Amino acid sequence: MKNKFVQAILVIALGSALVTSCKPKSSGDAVSGDAAEKAYVAPGKYDEFYNFVSGGFSGQLSVYGLPSGRLFRVIPVFSVDPEKGWGYSEETKPMLNTSHGFVPWDDLHHTEMSQTNGEVDGRWVFGNANNTPRIARIDLKTFKTAEIIELPNSGGNHSSPFITENTEYVVAGTRFSVPADYSNGDVPINTYKENYKGHISFVSVDKKSGEMDLAFQIVTPGVNFDLSHAGKGKSHGWFFFSCYNTEQANTLLEVNASQKDKDFIMAVNWKKAEEYIKAGKGKKQKVKYAHNTWDEHTHSAKSVMKDEVLVLDASELKDICYMIPCPKSPHGCDVDPTGEFIVGSGKLAALIPVFSFDKMQAAIKGKKYEGDYGGIPVIKYEEALHGEVQKPGLGPLHTEFDGKGNAYTTFFVSSEVVKWDIKTLKVLDRVATYYSVGHLMIPGGDSKKPFGKYLVAYNKITKDRYLPTGPELAQSAQIFDISGDKMKLILDFPTIGEPHYAQAAPADLIRNNGQLKFYKLEDNKHPYAAKGEKEAKVVREGNKVHVYMTSIRSHFAPDNIEGVFLGDEVYFHVTNLEQDWDVPHGFAIKGANNGELLIMPGETTTLKWVPDRVGTFPFYCTDFCSALHQEMQGYIRVSPKGSNVPLQFSLGTNVPATK
Ligand code: CUK
Ligand code: CUA
C-alpha cells in the first residue's frame, strides 16, 4: 500500500518535472517511504516544538507546531490585524506609534528567542521591523506583543534583532546608512561618503520584566549592515555583523556595491563599549523615538516619546570595532555553538569562509592589520580565517548548527541545503529545496545548545509546489529529519506572508512557562472596566459617549441604547466577564470604520465608533461563544443632533418609547 502511494507520487513528480524544466533535480523523489510517519502528529497529540516564524511583508509572526507543520496562531506585531483588533482597538493603537505617528504596517524578517546562559529559555521572542526601524518583544506567556521600541539614526532595521547570551542586549544594525537624525539630513545624495553613517543599537533587556531600553549606539562609516549574531561561550562579549556596500555606493547597488572582492564582517567588542559608556565616553545626541509598552493590568498600551541617545564613535575609540574581510557581499553571519567559529555567507562568493575567534583575538593582539576602513582597523583575512568550505553551492545565505559539529547552509541560487563539518570544512550532504531557499532553522540552532532533530527550510519562490492561486503563490517551508547522517525531507507546508528567520523551542518549555489562561477580573485595572452587569452604564461627556459594556454568554449589557446623536463619538468599552479559558467574546457594529474587538476573558477593550447617519444600528458578538451566540446582539439608536431623545440604556426591559 505504502509503496504504491510512493510510486504514484514519483510518477506525478516525474511527469511535472518534464513540464517544468526549472524544477530542481531530485526535489520530487526526495520524500522517503517513512516520511509521513515522522511528521505525523495524531489528532489530540501535541507537537514536539513550537516554531516561531517571521511573516516578512505581512508584518506578523506565525506559530506552527513541529513536526506537523500545523498553524496554531498568527501573532500581530507590526501590522494592524482586524481579526484580533490589533491597531484598531483604542488600547492597542499606541503600540504602533512611532516618531512618524501611527505606522500600521511593517516588514518583519527575523525572530530571536531570549536566552539564558546561551540556551533558549522560552520567555520572549523578539522581532524586527525593517521599514520604520523598530524591535518588538512578544511575551510567550500571553503570545502577545508586549513592547515595541523604535530605533533612531537607522533606516531599514535588517541586522536585527539578535541577542547576547543572557539576553543582556538585543542588538540591531541599520541596513541603510543614512545621515544621522542628529545631523542635517538635507544633503546631496552623492555625498554618501561624507554624510551617511551606520548606527548599531544596543537595546538592554530587563532581566525580570523584559522591558527594553536603548542603552547606546555605535556610529560607524556608512555601509549596509545585513545580518548579525552574538558571540557565545568564549566569544561572549562580542558581536558580529555582516557588511556589504563597503564601496559606499548610493545608486545602482546591484552593480556598484558588487565591485569589491571582499566586504567585511565587523566584530564589535560590546563589553569594551560598555566600559566606555560607563567612563562617560558616549556623546548625548538629540533624537526622537517612540517606546511603547503594554500593561497587562490596564489592558492598554502607552507610548512615550524619547529624545536622547548615547553614541560611541567607532573611529575614535580604536578598540571596539574591527573589520574582517569577507568575500563577497556577505548576507548571513552565524556563530557556531562553541563560539569559536564565525561563518560569513557571501551571496556572490563561490566558497564559505569560516573565521576563528581565537585567531582573530591573536591578530588583534599582534596588530596584524592591513590598514583601516574609515578609522576602523582591518584585520588581515588569513589571520582571522579558520578555513574555507570549497564548492559548497551557489548563493550561500544562512547557516545553522546541530550541536554535533555540523553546519547547515542554505543556497538561494542552487536551491539547496548543504551540510558540512565545521572543523574539517568537508561537505557531508546536500538536499534540494522547493525552490530558492532563504533562511533555515534548527530548533536552538543559533544557541549554545541546539536541540537538533529537525531542520526547516523557508523557501521564497515556490512555483508549482501547491495548487496555483493566481499570480501570487504560497511560500513554503520544508521539514527535514536531521537525526541521521543524511537529511531526509519529511513534510512541507505553506506559510503566512514571506518567511525569513524563525526560531523553535521544545513545546514543554513554553507550555509549562506559566501560560496565562484568562485575566482575573479582580486584577482588571482598566479605567473603563465594568466588572459586573450592575456596573454597566452609558455616560455622556460633551459629544463623547462612553458605553461601559459587559459581555457574558450570551448577551451584552446594556443591549438597547438610545440618546446618541449625530456628531457624537461613541466608545464601547467592552469587558468580558467570563473567567474561563478560551471563552473570548467579540464585538462589531455596523458602519464602523474599524476592526472588530476580540476580548479575552477578564479583559476590557475599546472600540471607537462615530455614527455617520441617523438610524438604528445593530451590534453583535463575532466569536461563536455558545449555542445562543447568534442571540448575542443589541441595538443603538442614533438621533439628529439637538433632538430631545434622553440618554437611556437597558437590558431585558423595554424602556418607555420616546419620539
Ligand atoms: S533575510 Cu530573508 S532570506 Cu531579510 Cu534574514 Cu536572508
Ligand atoms: Cu459572545 Cu458570541
Tab-separated table of C-alpha atoms in Angstrom, residues 14 40 105 162 167 239 311 315 351 361 377 410 435 495 525 548 559:
chain	number	residue	atom	x	y	z
A	14	LEU	CA	8.494	12.899	-12.864
A	40	TYR	CA	2.515	12.704	11.663
A	105	TRP	CA	2.486	48.128	8.693
A	162	PHE	CA	19.899	39.395	17.663
A	167	THR	CA	19.634	38.488	26.750
A	239	PHE	CA	29.026	40.709	18.279
A	311	VAL	CA	26.534	57.393	20.874
A	315	SER	CA	36.516	55.529	14.503
A	351	LEU	CA	33.095	29.450	-1.127
A	361	GLN	CA	41.996	37.687	19.010
A	377	PRO	CA	41.263	48.561	11.870
A	410	THR	CA	21.158	27.437	2.543
A	435	TYR	CA	12.866	26.332	-4.668
A	495	THR	CA	3.407	29.777	5.326
A	525	LYS	CA	-7.349	48.000	36.303
A	548	TYR	CA	-19.357	50.633	29.920
A	559	ASP	CA	-28.129	45.802	24.726
